[in-house]
mmCIF file of C-alpha atoms in Angstrom:
data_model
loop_
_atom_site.group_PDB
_atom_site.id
_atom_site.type_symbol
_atom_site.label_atom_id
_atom_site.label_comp_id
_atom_site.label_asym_id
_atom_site.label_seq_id
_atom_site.Cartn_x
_atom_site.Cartn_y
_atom_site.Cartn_z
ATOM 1 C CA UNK A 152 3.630 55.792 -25.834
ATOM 2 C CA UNK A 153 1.565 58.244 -28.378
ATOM 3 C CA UNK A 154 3.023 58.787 -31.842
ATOM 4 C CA UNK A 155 2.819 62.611 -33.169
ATOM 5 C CA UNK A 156 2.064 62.943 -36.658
ATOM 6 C CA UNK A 157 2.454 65.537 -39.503
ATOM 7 C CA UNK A 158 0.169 65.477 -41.836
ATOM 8 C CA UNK A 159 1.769 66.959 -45.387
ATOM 9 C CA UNK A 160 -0.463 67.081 -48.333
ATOM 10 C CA UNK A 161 -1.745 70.855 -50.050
ATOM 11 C CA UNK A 162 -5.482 69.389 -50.046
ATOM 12 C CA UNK A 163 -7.341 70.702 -46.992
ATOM 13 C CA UNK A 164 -9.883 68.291 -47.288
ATOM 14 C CA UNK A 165 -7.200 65.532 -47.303
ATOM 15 C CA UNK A 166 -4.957 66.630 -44.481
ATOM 16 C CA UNK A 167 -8.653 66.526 -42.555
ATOM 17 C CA UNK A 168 -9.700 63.144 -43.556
ATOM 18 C CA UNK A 169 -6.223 61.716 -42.392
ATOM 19 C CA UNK A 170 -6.438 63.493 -38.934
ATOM 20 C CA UNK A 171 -9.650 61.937 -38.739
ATOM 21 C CA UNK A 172 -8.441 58.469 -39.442
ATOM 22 C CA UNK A 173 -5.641 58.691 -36.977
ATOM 23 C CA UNK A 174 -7.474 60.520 -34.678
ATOM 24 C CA UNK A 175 -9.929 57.150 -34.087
ATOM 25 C CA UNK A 176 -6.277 55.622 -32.422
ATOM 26 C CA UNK A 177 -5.883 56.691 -29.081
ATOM 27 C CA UNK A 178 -2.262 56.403 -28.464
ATOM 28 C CA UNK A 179 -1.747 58.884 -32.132
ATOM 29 C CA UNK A 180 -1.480 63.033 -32.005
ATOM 30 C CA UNK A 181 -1.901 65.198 -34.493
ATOM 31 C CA UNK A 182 1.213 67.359 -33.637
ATOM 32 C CA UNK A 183 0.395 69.757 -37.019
ATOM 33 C CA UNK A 184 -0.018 70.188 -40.286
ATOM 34 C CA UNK A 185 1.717 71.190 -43.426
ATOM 35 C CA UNK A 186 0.816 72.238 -47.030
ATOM 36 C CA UNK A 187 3.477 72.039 -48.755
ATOM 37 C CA UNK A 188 6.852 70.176 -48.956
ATOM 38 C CA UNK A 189 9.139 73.364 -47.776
ATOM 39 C CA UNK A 190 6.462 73.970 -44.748
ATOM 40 C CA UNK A 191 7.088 70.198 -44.149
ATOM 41 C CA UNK A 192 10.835 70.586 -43.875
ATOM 42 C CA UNK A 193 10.219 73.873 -41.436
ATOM 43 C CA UNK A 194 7.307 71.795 -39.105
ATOM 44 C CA UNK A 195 9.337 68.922 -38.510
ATOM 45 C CA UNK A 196 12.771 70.409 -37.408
ATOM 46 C CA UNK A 197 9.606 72.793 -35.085
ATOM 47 C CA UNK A 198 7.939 70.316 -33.774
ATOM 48 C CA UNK A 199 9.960 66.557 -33.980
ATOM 49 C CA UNK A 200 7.070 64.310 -34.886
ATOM 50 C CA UNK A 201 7.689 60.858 -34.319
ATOM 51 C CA UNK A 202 5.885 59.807 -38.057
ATOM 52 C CA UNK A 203 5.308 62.288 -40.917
ATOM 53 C CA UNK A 204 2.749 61.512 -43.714
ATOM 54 C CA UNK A 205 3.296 62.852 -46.672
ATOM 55 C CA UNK A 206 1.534 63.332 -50.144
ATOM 56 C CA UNK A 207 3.893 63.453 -53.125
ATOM 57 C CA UNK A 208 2.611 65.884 -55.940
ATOM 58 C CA UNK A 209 2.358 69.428 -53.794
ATOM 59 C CA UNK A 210 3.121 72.910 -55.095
ATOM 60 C CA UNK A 211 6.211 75.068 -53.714
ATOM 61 C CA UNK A 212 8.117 71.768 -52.496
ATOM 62 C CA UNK A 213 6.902 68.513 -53.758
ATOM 63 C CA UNK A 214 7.007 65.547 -51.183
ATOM 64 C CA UNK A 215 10.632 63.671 -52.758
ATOM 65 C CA UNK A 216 11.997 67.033 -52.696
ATOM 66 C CA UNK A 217 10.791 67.285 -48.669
ATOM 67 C CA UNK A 218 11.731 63.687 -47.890
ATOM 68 C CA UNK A 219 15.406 64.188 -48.905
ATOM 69 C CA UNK A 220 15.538 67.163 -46.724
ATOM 70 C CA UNK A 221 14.032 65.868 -44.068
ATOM 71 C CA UNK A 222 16.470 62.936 -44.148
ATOM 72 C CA UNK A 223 19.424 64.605 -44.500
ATOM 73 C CA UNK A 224 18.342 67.145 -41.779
ATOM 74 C CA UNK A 225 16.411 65.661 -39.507
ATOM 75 C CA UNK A 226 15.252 62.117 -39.846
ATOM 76 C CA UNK A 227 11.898 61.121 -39.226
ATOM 77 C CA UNK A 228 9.874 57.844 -40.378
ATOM 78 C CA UNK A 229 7.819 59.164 -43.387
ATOM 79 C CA UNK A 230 4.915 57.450 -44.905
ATOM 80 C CA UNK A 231 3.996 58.359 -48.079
ATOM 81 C CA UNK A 232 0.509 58.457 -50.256
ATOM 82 C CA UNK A 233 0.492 57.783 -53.720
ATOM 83 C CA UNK A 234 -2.042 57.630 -56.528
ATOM 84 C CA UNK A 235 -2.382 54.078 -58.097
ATOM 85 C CA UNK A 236 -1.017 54.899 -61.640
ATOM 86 C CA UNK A 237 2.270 54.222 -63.478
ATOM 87 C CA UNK A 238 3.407 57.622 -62.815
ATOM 88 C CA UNK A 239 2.297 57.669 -59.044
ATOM 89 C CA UNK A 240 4.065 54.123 -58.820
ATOM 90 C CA UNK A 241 7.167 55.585 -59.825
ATOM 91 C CA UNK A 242 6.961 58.415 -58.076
ATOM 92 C CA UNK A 243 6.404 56.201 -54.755
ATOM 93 C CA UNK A 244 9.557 54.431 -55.771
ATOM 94 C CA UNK A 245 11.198 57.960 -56.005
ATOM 95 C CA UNK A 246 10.464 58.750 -52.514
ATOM 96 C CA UNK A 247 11.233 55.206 -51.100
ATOM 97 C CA UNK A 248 14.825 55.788 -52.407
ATOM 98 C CA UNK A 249 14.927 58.901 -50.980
ATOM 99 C CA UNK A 250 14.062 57.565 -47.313
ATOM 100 C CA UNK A 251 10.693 57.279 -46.735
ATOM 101 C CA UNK A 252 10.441 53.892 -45.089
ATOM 102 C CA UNK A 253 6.535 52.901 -46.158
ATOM 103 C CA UNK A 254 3.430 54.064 -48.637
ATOM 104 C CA UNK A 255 -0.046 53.708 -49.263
ATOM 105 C CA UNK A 256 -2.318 53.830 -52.034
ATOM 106 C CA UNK A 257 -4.144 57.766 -51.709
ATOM 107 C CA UNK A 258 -7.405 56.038 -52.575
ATOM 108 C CA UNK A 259 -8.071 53.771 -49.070
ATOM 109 C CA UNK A 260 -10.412 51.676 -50.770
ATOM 110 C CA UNK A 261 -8.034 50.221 -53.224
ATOM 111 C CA UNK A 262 -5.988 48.803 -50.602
ATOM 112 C CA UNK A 263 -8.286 45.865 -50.758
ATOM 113 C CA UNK A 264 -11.799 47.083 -51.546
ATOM 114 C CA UNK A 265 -12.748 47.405 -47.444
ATOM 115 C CA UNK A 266 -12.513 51.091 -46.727
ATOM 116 C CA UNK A 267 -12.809 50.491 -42.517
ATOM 117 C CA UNK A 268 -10.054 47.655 -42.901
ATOM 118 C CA UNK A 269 -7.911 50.168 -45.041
ATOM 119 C CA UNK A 270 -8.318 52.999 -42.274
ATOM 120 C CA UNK A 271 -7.321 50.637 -39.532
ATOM 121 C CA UNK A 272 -4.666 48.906 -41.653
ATOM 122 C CA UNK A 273 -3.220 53.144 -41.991
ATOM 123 C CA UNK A 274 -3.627 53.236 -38.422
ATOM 124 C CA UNK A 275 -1.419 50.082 -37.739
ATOM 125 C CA UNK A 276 1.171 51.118 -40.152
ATOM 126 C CA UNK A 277 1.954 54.628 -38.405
ATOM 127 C CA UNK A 278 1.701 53.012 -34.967
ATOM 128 C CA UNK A 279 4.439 50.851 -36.223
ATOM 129 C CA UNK A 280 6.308 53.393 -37.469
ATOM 130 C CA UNK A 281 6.494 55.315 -34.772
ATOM 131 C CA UNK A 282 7.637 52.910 -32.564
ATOM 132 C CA UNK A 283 10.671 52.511 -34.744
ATOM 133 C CA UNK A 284 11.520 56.545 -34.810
ATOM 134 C CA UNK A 285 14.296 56.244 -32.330
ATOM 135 C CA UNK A 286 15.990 53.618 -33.525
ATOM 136 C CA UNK A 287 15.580 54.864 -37.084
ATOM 137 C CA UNK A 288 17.210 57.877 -36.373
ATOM 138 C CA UNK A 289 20.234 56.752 -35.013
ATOM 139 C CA UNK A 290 20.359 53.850 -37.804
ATOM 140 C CA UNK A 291 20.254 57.125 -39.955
ATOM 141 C CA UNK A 292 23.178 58.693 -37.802
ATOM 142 C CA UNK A 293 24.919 55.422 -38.412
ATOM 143 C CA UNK A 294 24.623 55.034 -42.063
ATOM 144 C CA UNK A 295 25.258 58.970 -42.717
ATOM 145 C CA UNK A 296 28.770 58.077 -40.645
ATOM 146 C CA UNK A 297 29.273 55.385 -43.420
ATOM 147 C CA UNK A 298 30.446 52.485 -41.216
ATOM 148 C CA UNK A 299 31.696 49.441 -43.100
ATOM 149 C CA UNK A 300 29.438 46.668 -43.302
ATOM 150 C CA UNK A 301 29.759 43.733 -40.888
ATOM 151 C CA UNK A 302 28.214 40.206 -40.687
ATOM 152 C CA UNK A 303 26.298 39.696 -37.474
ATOM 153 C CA UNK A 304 26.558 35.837 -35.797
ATOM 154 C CA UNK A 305 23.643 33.441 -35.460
ATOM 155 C CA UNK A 306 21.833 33.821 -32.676
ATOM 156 C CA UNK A 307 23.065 31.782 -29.367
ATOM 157 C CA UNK A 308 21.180 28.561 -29.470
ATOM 158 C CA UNK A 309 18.961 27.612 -27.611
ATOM 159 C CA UNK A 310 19.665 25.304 -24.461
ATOM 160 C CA UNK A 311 17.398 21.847 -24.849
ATOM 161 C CA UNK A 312 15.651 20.698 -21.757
ATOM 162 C CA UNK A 313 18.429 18.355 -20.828
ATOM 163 C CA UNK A 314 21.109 21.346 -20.491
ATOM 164 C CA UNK A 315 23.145 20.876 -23.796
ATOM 165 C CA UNK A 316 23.492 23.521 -26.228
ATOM 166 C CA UNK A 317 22.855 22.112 -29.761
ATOM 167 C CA UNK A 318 25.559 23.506 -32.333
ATOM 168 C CA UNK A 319 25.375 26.525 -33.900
ATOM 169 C CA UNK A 320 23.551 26.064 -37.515
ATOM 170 C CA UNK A 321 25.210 28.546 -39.926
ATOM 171 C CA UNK A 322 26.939 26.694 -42.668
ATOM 172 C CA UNK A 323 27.489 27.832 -46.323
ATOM 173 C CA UNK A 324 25.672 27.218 -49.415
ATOM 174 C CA UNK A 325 26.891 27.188 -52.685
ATOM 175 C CA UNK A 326 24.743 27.251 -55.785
ATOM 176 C CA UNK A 327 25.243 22.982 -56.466
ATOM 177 C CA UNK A 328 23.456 22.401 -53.165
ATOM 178 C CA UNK A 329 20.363 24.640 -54.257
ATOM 179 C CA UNK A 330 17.354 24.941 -56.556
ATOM 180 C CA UNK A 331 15.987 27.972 -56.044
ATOM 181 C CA UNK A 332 16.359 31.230 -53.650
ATOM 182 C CA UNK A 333 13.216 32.605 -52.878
ATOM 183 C CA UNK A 334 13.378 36.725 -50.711
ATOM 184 C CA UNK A 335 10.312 38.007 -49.319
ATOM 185 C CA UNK A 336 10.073 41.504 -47.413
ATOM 186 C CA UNK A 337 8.108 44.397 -46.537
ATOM 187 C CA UNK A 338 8.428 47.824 -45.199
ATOM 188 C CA UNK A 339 11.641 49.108 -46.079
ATOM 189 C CA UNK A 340 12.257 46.293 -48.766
ATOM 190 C CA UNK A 341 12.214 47.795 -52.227
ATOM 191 C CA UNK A 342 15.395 49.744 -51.107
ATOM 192 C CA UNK A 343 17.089 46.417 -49.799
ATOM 193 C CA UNK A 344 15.764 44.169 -52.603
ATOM 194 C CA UNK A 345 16.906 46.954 -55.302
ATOM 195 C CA UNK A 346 20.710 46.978 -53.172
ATOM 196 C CA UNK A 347 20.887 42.775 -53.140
ATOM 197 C CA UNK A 348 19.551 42.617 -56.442
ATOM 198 C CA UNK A 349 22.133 45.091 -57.673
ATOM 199 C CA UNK A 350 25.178 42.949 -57.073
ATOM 200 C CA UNK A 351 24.205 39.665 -58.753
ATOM 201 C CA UNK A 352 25.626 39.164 -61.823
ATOM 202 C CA UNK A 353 24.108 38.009 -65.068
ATOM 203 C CA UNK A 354 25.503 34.414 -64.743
ATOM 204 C CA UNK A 355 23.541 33.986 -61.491
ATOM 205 C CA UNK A 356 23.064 29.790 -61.937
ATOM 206 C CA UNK A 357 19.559 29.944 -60.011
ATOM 207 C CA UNK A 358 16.124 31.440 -60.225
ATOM 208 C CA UNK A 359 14.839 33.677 -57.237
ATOM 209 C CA UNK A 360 11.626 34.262 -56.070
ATOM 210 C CA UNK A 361 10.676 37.670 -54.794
ATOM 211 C CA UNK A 362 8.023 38.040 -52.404
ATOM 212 C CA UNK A 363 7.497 42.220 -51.121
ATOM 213 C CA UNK A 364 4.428 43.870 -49.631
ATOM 214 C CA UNK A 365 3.499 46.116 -52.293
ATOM 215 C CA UNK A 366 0.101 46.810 -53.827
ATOM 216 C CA UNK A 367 -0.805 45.239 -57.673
ATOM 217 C CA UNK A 368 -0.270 48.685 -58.907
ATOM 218 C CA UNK A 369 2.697 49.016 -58.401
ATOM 219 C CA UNK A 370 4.728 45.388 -58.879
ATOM 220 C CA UNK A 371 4.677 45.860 -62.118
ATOM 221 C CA UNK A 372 6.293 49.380 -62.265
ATOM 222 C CA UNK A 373 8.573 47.906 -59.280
ATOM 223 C CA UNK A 374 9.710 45.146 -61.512
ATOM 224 C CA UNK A 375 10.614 47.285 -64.257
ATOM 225 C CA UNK A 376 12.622 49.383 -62.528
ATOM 226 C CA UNK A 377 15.055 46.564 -60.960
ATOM 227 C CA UNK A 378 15.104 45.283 -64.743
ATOM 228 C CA UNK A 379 16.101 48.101 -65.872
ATOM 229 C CA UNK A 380 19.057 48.402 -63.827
ATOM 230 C CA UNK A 381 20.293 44.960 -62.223
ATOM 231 C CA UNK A 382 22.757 43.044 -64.564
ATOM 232 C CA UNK A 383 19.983 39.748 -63.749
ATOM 233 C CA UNK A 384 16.086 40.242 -66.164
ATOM 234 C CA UNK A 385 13.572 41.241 -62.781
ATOM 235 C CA UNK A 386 9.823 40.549 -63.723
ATOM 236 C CA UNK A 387 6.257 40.535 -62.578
ATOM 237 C CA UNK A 388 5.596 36.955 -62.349
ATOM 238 C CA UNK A 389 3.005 35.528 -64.364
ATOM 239 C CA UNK A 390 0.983 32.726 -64.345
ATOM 240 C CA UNK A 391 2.802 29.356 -65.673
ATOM 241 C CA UNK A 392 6.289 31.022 -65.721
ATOM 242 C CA UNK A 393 8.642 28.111 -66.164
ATOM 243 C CA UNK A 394 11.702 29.052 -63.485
ATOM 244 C CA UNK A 395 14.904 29.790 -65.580
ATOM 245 C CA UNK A 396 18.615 30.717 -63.861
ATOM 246 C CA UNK A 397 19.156 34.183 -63.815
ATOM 247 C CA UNK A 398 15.387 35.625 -63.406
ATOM 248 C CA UNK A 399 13.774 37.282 -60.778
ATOM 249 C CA UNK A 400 10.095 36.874 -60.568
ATOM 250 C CA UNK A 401 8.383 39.939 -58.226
ATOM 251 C CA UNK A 402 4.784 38.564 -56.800
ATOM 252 C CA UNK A 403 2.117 40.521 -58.361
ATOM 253 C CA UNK A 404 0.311 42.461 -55.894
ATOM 254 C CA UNK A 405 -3.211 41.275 -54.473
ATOM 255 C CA UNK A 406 -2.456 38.058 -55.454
ATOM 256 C CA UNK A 407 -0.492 34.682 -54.549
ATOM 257 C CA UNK A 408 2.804 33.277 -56.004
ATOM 258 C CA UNK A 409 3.338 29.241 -55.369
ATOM 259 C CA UNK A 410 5.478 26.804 -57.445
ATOM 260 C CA UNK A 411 3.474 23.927 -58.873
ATOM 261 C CA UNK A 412 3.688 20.212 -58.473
ATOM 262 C CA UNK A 413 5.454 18.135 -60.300
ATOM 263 C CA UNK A 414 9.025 17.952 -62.236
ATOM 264 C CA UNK A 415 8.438 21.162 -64.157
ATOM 265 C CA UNK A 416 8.201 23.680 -61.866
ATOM 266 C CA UNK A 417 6.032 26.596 -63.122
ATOM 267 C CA UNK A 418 5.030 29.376 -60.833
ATOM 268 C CA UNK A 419 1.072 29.514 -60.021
ATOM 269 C CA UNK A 420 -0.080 33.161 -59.872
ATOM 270 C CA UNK A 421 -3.769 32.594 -57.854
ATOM 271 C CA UNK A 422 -6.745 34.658 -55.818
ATOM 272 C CA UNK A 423 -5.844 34.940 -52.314
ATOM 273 C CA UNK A 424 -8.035 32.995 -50.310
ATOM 274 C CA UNK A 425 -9.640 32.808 -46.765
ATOM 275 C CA UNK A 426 -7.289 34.006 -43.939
ATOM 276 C CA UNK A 427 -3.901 34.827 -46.361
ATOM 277 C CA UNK A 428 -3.699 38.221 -44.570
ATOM 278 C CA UNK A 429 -0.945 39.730 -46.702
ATOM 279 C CA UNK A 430 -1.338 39.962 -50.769
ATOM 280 C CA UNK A 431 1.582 38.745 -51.815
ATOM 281 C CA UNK A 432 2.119 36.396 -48.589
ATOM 282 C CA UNK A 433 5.379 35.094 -47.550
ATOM 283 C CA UNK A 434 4.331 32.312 -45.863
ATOM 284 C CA UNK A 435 2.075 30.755 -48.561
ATOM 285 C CA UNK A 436 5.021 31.371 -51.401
ATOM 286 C CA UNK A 437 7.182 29.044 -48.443
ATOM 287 C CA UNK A 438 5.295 26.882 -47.777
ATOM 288 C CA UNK A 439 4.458 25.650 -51.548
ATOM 289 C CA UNK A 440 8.349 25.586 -52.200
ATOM 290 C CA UNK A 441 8.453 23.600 -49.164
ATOM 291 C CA UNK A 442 6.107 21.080 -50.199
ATOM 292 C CA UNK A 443 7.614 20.944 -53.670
ATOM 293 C CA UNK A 444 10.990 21.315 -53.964
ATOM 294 C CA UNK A 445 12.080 19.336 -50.803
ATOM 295 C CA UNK A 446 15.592 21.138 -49.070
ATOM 296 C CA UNK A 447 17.343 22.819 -52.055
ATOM 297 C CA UNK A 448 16.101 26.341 -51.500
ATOM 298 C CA UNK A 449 17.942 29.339 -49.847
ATOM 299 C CA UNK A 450 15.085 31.764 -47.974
ATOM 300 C CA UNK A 451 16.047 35.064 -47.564
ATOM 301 C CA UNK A 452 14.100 37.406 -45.162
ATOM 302 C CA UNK A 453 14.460 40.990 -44.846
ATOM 303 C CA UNK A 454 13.119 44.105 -43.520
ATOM 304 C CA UNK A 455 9.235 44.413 -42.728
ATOM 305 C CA UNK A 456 6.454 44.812 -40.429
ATOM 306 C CA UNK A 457 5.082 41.586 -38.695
ATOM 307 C CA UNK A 458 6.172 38.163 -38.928
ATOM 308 C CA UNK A 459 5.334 37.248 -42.535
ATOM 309 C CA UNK A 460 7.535 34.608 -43.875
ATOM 310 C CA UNK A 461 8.180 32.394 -40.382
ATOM 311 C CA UNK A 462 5.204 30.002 -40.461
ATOM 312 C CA UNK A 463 6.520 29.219 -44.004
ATOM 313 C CA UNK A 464 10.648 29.370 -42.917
ATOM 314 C CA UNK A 465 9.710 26.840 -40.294
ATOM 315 C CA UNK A 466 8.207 24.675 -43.278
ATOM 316 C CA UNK A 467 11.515 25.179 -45.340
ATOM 317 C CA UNK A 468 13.682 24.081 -42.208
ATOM 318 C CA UNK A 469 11.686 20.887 -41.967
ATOM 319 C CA UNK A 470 12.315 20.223 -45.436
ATOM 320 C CA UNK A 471 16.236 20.523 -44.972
ATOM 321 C CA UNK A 472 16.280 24.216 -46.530
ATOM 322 C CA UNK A 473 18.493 27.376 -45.545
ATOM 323 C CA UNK A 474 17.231 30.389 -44.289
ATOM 324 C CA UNK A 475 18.792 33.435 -43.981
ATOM 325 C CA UNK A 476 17.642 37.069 -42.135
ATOM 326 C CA UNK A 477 18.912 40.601 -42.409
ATOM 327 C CA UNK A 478 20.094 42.208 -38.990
ATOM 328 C CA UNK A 479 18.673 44.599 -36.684
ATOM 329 C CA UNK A 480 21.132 47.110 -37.698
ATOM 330 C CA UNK A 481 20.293 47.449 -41.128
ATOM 331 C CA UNK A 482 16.867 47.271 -40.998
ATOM 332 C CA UNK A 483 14.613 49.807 -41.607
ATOM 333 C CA UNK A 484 11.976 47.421 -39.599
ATOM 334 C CA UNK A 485 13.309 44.843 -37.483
ATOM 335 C CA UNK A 486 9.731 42.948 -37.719
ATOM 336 C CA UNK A 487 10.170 40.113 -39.891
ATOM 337 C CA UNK A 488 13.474 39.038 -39.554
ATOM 338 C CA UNK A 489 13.469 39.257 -36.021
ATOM 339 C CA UNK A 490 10.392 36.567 -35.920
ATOM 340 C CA UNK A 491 12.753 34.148 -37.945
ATOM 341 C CA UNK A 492 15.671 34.996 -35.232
ATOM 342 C CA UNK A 493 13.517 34.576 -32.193
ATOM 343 C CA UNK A 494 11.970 30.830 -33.388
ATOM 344 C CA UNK A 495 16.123 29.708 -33.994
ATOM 345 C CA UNK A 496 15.145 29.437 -37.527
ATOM 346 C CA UNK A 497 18.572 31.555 -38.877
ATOM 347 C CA UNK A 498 21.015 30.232 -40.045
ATOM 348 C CA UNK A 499 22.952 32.905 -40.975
ATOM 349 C CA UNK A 500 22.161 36.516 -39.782
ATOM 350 C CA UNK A 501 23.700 39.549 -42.191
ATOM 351 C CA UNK A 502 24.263 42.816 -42.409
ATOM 352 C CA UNK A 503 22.391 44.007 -45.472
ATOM 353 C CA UNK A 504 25.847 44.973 -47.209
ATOM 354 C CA UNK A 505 27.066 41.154 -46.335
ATOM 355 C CA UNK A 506 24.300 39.471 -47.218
ATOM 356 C CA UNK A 507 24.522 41.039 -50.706
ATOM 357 C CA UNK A 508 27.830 39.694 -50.803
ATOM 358 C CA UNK A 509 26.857 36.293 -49.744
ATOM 359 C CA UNK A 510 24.348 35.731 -52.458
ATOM 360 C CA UNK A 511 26.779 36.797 -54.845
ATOM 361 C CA UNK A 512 29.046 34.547 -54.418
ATOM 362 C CA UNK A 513 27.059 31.755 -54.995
#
């Protein structure tokens, strides 16, 4: 299957370098180019790309501007660039809520210092989009129609060798039986976190750990934002944070969150190290909660790319934990949740609506 791409930004010299990027992936097309946000509108209803990627401060129509129209017109996966500064940050955040479903830094190289791994890692990320444009535009048709939300069953268990079909694992929590809920996501999941976070009220008994693919420069402007308008305090974790009831503490980008040893549990803000392929990783946040804080933990994945999160979620089932997974439906990318579906790891699988619902009633 090739994926055709618009390339939207007013440099010349930018649209260029992207085409040349993409061009280096055989199954990608440049299907055109646009300058500005209106010609961006006009070139996709033209030509139906199956990815559009889009620069955010342009003259005549900026890119938020574009990516609402473009939504409510004629959806199309939309990756966005973005300078690494506060205001670039928020504008990123801007155009996530508006329906773009991903973003990169502008500046390659401060994806993680590695310009050749940043060009392939730009590659990967519109090959991935584009394989989700059909379903994303009918998830759009479905939303726009404003069904109600709807829990989706476990998964059908898997049949041991012997025949019998073990029974099914959902069961509900409550907030006595847990310590801690930790969420971690990815593409699509500052618009999910920001519509969980949103309905938890200020008496929420437990800390939660967030976990969400997101460069350092912009965690902290992230983390803000939810503060500033979730009933629960949202923060950039921090290095020897003692866990309180109530918080939310975001992963910094580019580096690792883990809860410490012992009987005060801290959070440990470190370097990633050798073969931790995501900065914040899922599975290393886990995986320390697993080894620490034994089975009272509710894990939460959502939408994203990949299959960060499962190595750790299998760690967390061991240890008696619960694990939850947002739907296919409401997914802007059915990557990571479906890898904790597909390994039987679910114990309960919601709509993202539901699943809002479900944490607040602990």
């Amino acid at each position: 299957m090739t994926i055709r791409v618009l390339v939207v930004d007013d440099s010349s010299f930018i649209r260029k370098r992207i085409a040349e990027i993409l061009d280096q992936e055989q199954d990608i097309e440049i299907a055109g180019y646009a300058a500005n946000g209106a010609e961006a509108v006009r070139k996709t209803q033209e030509l139906r790309p199956d990815v559009i990627t889009m620069d955010v401060e342009m003259p005549v129509m900026d890119g938020i501007s574009a990516t609402k129209q473009i939504m409510r017109d004629c959806p199309t996966p939309i990756l966005m660039f973005s300078v690494s500064t506060q205001a670039g940050a928020k504008a990123t955040l801007d155009a996530l809520e508006a329906g773009a479903m991903d973003f990169l830094p502008k500046q390659l190289n401060e994806i993680n210092g590695d310009v050749e791994v940043a060009k392939r890692l730009l590659r990967v990320r519109v090959l991935g989009l584009g394989g989700q444009s059909a379903r994303f535009r009918q998830q759009r048709r479905v939303l726009s129609a404003a069904t109600p939300s709807f829990r989706t069953p476990p998964p059908a268990p898997t049949p041991a060798p012997n025949g019998a079909v073990p029974a099914p694992r959902f069961r509900r929590v409550g907030a006595r039986d847990l310590r801690l809920v930790a969420i971690a996501s990815s593409t699509g999941g500052p618009v999910a976190l920001q519509k969980i976070l949103l309905e938890i009220p200020a008496t929420f008994p437990l800390p939660i750990l967030l976990v969400q693919h997101m460069p350092g420069s912009f965690t902290k402007s992230f983390a803000e934002r939810l503060n500033q308008i979730c009933k629960i305090r949202v923060k950039e974790a921090e290095h020897g944070d003692e866990l309180r009831a109530g918080v939310a503490y975001l992963a910094p980008g580019g580096f690792q969150m883990e809860l410490s040893e012992g009987a005060r549990k801290t959070l440990v803000v470190r370097e990633s190290r050798a073969g931790e392929n995501y900065r914040p990783c899922a599975d290393v946040t886990f995986g320390s909660i697993a080894k620490n804080l034994s089975g009272k933990v509710l894990a939460v994945v959502l939408t994203g790319m990949g299959s960060d999160g499962k190595l750790g979620a299998e760690k967390l089932k061991a240890a008696g934990a619960s694990v939850w997974a947002q739907n296919e439906e409401s997914c802007i990318v059915y990557g990571m949740p479906k890898a904790i579906v597909d390994a039987n790891l679910a114990d309960g699988v919601f709509d993202l609506n539901e699943m809002a619902n479900e944490l607040k009633s602990l």
